[in-house]
Structure formats: structure tokens, C-alpha cells
Amino acid sequence: MIRPDEIIRSNRKTLAISVDPFGRLIVRAPKRCGEERIFAFIREKEGWILRQKAKMQGAGIYLPPENLNGYELLLLGKKYKIILTDTKRIVVDDENLYLFLPQEKPKEKLVKWIKENAKRIFTAVTKRMAERMQTTFKSVTVTSAKGRWGSCSFNNAIHYSFRLLYAPKEVVDYVVVHELAHTKHKNHSALFWNEVSKFIPDWKEKRAWLKNRGALMEIF
Ligand SMILES: [Zn+2]
């Protein structure tokens, strides 16, 4: 028997279920709807719920606790264990996958550090890909806006969310190629996707990867 993690009651007339990015089952129900009806509805949708949960939990994303010590942070698809220690600056142990953070204001310093690295890495990848795609762009900016991984303006200024740094390299490549393809096509037409698939043949997989991991947007 699957139990809901959250029941949200409102003036709605029908029952609805969803699985959030962390694999939690959310039920939306009318104000006076009895638990029996809710549980019957869940039983009916069990197969779908289990598939959704597996998809979300397979992403292995969970939110950092208040004290960051021990939290495993995804960076370019690799999991680094955070250790709070007597260090002044952030130190990465790439071999053993540790990330050493100062005891004082670790979260602020970490987010700043992620943003700096995101800017440096995304700029380099964008330059490299632009050359391969034989196109140019105006600038690369890293933003904190939630909800989109990247965007390309009418004058080819490219923006990326710093949270894209949590994704594996191949997924970063896909987003970069996607935005650069917008320098040639300002839409999502067949011509646009044709351009993307020249460089990322399995772009559908990469796009689905991001779609199933909206939880990455919530880490910091
Ligand atoms: Zn697009």
C-alpha cells in the first residue's frame, strides 16, 4: 500500500495525484473527500505511481541538511562528500571525491564558488562548441534564475543557470549546443533540432535527463 506524503485539500471537485521531483506522492483532493476514496484512487494508479517514484528516486537527489557536513553534492555528475574543516578556502579532492569547506558561512561560500566555476566552465564549453558549430555568440552569463537551464537572447547573449553544474558533462554539452543552435534558429523548429542532432545525436535522452531532475534546481 502506497501512502501519500502530502494531501492538499481545496475547493477542487476531483482527485489528482502527482509525484514530485524527490519521489514524494502528492494528492490533491476536494475538501470533504474521505480517506477511503483517496486510498482507492491511489490503489488504482499504483503502477503509474511506482514508475514515477522509481524515475525520480533513481535521480538520487536529496536536499542538503542545515549542517552541510556529510552532504553529497553533485558536480558535473560526480558526487562529492562535503567535509567542514579548518580551511580558509574551498579545497577539492578529485581523486577521493571530497569537498572541503570552511566552517564559517560554508553555504554562502559554496554557492559563490559553484557560480564562479559554472561561469568559467560554461564559457569554455560554449567557446569550444561555437567553434565546432561554426557560429558566434555575444556573451556568457551565469544566473540564479530557477526554472530554466539556459537561454539565448535575440542578440545571442547566452545565459545558463549555475545549477547546470550539477549535471554530467554530456548534459552540459547538450544545453550548450541547444543554446548555440538558437544563434542560427530562434525557435524549436525541425531545422533547429536538426542542427542540435548534428552535434548531440542523442539529445532526446539528455533533454529527458534534465526534465526528470527538476530537483537539481532546489539544491541551493
Ligand atoms: Zn530552446
Coordinates of C-alpha atoms and ligand atoms in Angstrom, one line a residue:
M1 CA 0.0 0.0 0.0
I2 CA 1.5 3.3 -1.1
R3 CA 0.8 6.2 1.4
P4 CA 0.6 9.8 0.3
D5 CA 3.3 12.1 1.6
E6 CA 1.1 15.1 1.4
I7 CA -2.6 15.6 1.0
I8 CA -3.6 19.1 -0.2
R9 CA -7.3 19.8 0.2
S10 CA -9.0 22.6 -1.7
N11 CA -12.3 23.6 -3.4
R12 CA -11.5 21.3 -6.4
K13 CA -14.0 18.7 -7.5
T14 CA -11.8 15.8 -8.5
L15 CA -8.9 13.8 -7.1
A16 CA -5.4 14.2 -8.6
I17 CA -2.1 12.7 -7.8
S18 CA 1.5 13.6 -8.7
V19 CA 5.0 12.6 -7.8
D20 CA 7.3 15.5 -7.0
P21 CA 11.0 15.6 -8.1
F22 CA 12.0 14.0 -4.8
G23 CA 9.7 11.0 -5.3
R24 CA 7.1 12.2 -2.9
L25 CA 3.5 11.3 -3.6
I26 CA 1.2 14.4 -3.5
V27 CA -2.6 14.0 -3.5
R28 CA -4.9 16.9 -4.4
A29 CA -8.4 16.3 -3.0
P30 CA -11.7 18.0 -2.6
K31 CA -12.3 19.4 1.0
R32 CA -14.7 16.7 2.1
C33 CA -13.2 13.7 0.3
G34 CA -12.9 10.7 2.6
E35 CA -9.6 8.9 3.1
E36 CA -11.1 5.7 1.8
R37 CA -11.8 7.3 -1.6
I38 CA -8.2 8.7 -1.6
F39 CA -6.7 5.3 -0.9
A40 CA -8.9 3.6 -3.5
F41 CA -7.7 6.1 -6.0
I42 CA -4.0 5.5 -5.1
R43 CA -4.5 1.7 -5.5
E44 CA -6.0 2.2 -8.9
K45 CA -2.9 4.3 -10.0
E46 CA -0.3 2.2 -8.2
G47 CA 1.6 1.1 -11.3
W48 CA 1.9 4.7 -12.6
I49 CA 3.0 5.9 -9.1
L50 CA 5.7 3.3 -8.7
R51 CA 7.1 4.1 -12.2
Q52 CA 7.2 7.8 -11.4
K53 CA 8.8 7.2 -8.0
A54 CA 11.5 4.9 -9.5
K55 CA 12.3 7.6 -12.1
M56 CA 12.6 10.4 -9.5
Q57 CA 14.4 8.4 -6.9
G58 CA 16.8 6.9 -9.5
A59 CA 18.0 10.5 -9.8
G60 CA 19.4 10.1 -6.3
I61 CA 18.9 13.8 -5.5
Y62 CA 18.2 14.9 -1.9
L63 CA 18.3 18.3 -0.4
P64 CA 21.2 19.4 1.8
P65 CA 20.6 19.5 5.6
E66 CA 21.1 22.7 7.6
N67 CA 24.6 21.5 8.5
L68 CA 26.3 20.7 5.2
N69 CA 28.8 18.3 6.7
G70 CA 28.5 14.9 5.1
Y71 CA 26.2 16.0 2.3
E72 CA 27.0 14.6 -1.1
L73 CA 27.0 17.3 -3.7
L74 CA 26.7 16.6 -7.4
L75 CA 29.2 18.4 -9.5
L76 CA 29.4 17.6 -13.3
G77 CA 27.6 14.4 -12.4
K78 CA 30.1 13.3 -9.8
K79 CA 29.2 13.0 -6.1
Y80 CA 31.5 14.9 -3.8
K81 CA 31.2 14.4 0.0
I82 CA 31.3 17.7 1.9
I83 CA 33.6 18.0 4.9
L84 CA 33.5 21.1 7.1
T85 CA 37.0 21.7 8.3
D86 CA 39.6 24.4 9.3
T87 CA 40.2 25.6 5.8
K88 CA 40.1 29.2 4.6
R89 CA 39.2 28.4 1.0
I90 CA 37.3 25.6 -0.6
V91 CA 39.5 22.6 -1.5
V92 CA 38.5 19.8 -3.9
D93 CA 39.9 16.3 -3.6
D94 CA 39.0 15.0 -7.1
E95 CA 40.6 11.6 -6.5
N96 CA 38.6 10.7 -3.4
L97 CA 35.7 12.9 -4.2
Y98 CA 35.8 15.2 -1.1
L99 CA 34.9 18.8 -1.0
F100 CA 36.4 20.6 2.0
L101 CA 34.5 23.7 3.1
P102 CA 35.3 26.3 5.7
Q103 CA 33.3 26.1 9.0
E104 CA 32.3 29.7 8.7
K105 CA 29.4 30.5 6.3
P106 CA 30.0 27.3 4.3
K107 CA 26.8 27.6 2.3
E108 CA 27.4 31.2 1.1
K109 CA 31.0 30.4 0.2
L110 CA 30.0 27.2 -1.6
V111 CA 27.3 28.8 -3.7
K112 CA 29.7 31.6 -4.7
W113 CA 32.3 29.0 -5.6
I114 CA 29.8 27.0 -7.7
K115 CA 28.8 30.2 -9.6
E116 CA 32.4 31.1 -10.3
N117 CA 33.2 27.6 -11.6
A118 CA 30.0 27.5 -13.6
K119 CA 30.9 30.7 -15.3
R120 CA 34.5 29.5 -16.1
I121 CA 33.4 26.1 -17.3
F122 CA 30.3 27.1 -19.3
T123 CA 32.3 29.9 -21.0
A124 CA 35.0 27.4 -22.1
V125 CA 32.5 24.8 -23.3
T126 CA 30.5 27.4 -25.2
K127 CA 33.6 28.7 -26.9
R128 CA 34.7 25.2 -27.9
M129 CA 31.2 24.2 -29.2
A130 CA 30.7 27.5 -31.0
E131 CA 33.9 26.8 -33.0
R132 CA 32.7 23.3 -33.9
M133 CA 29.2 24.6 -34.9
Q134 CA 30.8 27.5 -36.8
T135 CA 28.8 30.1 -35.0
T136 CA 29.4 33.1 -32.7
F137 CA 27.7 34.4 -29.5
K138 CA 27.8 37.7 -27.7
S139 CA 28.4 36.7 -24.1
V140 CA 28.0 34.0 -21.5
T141 CA 26.3 34.9 -18.2
V142 CA 25.6 32.6 -15.3
T143 CA 22.3 33.3 -13.5
S144 CA 20.5 32.1 -10.4
A145 CA 17.1 32.1 -12.1
K146 CA 15.2 28.9 -11.4
G147 CA 13.2 27.0 -13.9
R148 CA 15.4 27.1 -17.0
W149 CA 18.8 25.6 -17.6
G150 CA 19.8 28.0 -20.3
S151 CA 18.6 30.7 -22.7
C152 CA 19.7 32.6 -25.7
S153 CA 18.6 36.2 -26.3
F154 CA 17.7 37.8 -29.7
N155 CA 21.2 39.2 -29.9
N156 CA 22.9 35.9 -28.9
A157 CA 23.7 36.6 -25.3
I158 CA 23.7 33.2 -23.7
H159 CA 22.6 32.6 -20.1
Y160 CA 23.0 29.4 -18.0
S161 CA 21.7 28.6 -14.6
F162 CA 24.6 27.9 -12.3
R163 CA 22.7 24.7 -11.2
L164 CA 23.5 23.2 -14.6
L165 CA 26.9 22.5 -13.0
Y166 CA 25.2 19.6 -11.1
A167 CA 24.6 17.8 -14.4
P168 CA 27.0 15.4 -16.1
K169 CA 29.4 16.8 -18.7
E170 CA 27.4 15.3 -21.6
V171 CA 24.2 17.0 -20.4
V172 CA 26.1 20.3 -20.1
D173 CA 27.3 19.8 -23.7
Y174 CA 23.7 19.3 -24.8
V175 CA 22.4 22.6 -23.2
V176 CA 25.4 24.5 -24.7
V177 CA 24.7 23.1 -28.1
H178 CA 21.0 23.8 -27.7
E179 CA 21.6 27.5 -26.8
L180 CA 24.2 27.9 -29.6
A181 CA 21.8 26.3 -32.1
H182 CA 19.5 29.3 -31.2
T183 CA 22.0 31.6 -32.7
K184 CA 21.0 30.1 -36.0
H185 CA 17.4 29.3 -35.4
K186 CA 15.3 31.4 -32.9
N187 CA 12.7 28.7 -32.4
H188 CA 12.4 24.9 -31.8
S189 CA 11.7 24.1 -35.4
A190 CA 12.7 20.9 -37.2
L191 CA 15.7 22.8 -38.6
F192 CA 16.7 23.8 -35.1
W193 CA 16.6 20.1 -33.8
N194 CA 18.4 19.0 -36.9
E195 CA 21.3 21.4 -36.1
V196 CA 21.3 20.1 -32.4
S197 CA 21.4 16.5 -33.6
K198 CA 24.5 17.1 -35.7
F199 CA 26.5 17.5 -32.5
I200 CA 24.4 15.7 -29.9
P201 CA 22.7 12.8 -31.8
D202 CA 21.1 11.5 -28.5
W203 CA 19.7 14.9 -27.5
K204 CA 16.3 13.4 -26.6
E205 CA 18.0 11.4 -23.8
K206 CA 19.8 14.4 -22.5
R207 CA 16.6 16.5 -22.6
A208 CA 14.7 13.8 -20.7
W209 CA 17.5 13.6 -18.1
L210 CA 17.1 17.3 -17.3
K211 CA 13.3 17.0 -17.3
N212 CA 13.3 14.2 -14.7
R213 CA 15.7 16.1 -12.5
G214 CA 13.9 19.4 -11.7
A215 CA 15.0 18.6 -8.1
L216 CA 18.5 19.8 -9.1
M217 CA 17.1 23.3 -9.2
E218 CA 16.3 23.1 -5.5
I219 CA 19.7 22.0 -4.1
F220 CA 20.9 25.6 -3.5
Ligands
ZN1 ZN 15.5 26.4 -26.8

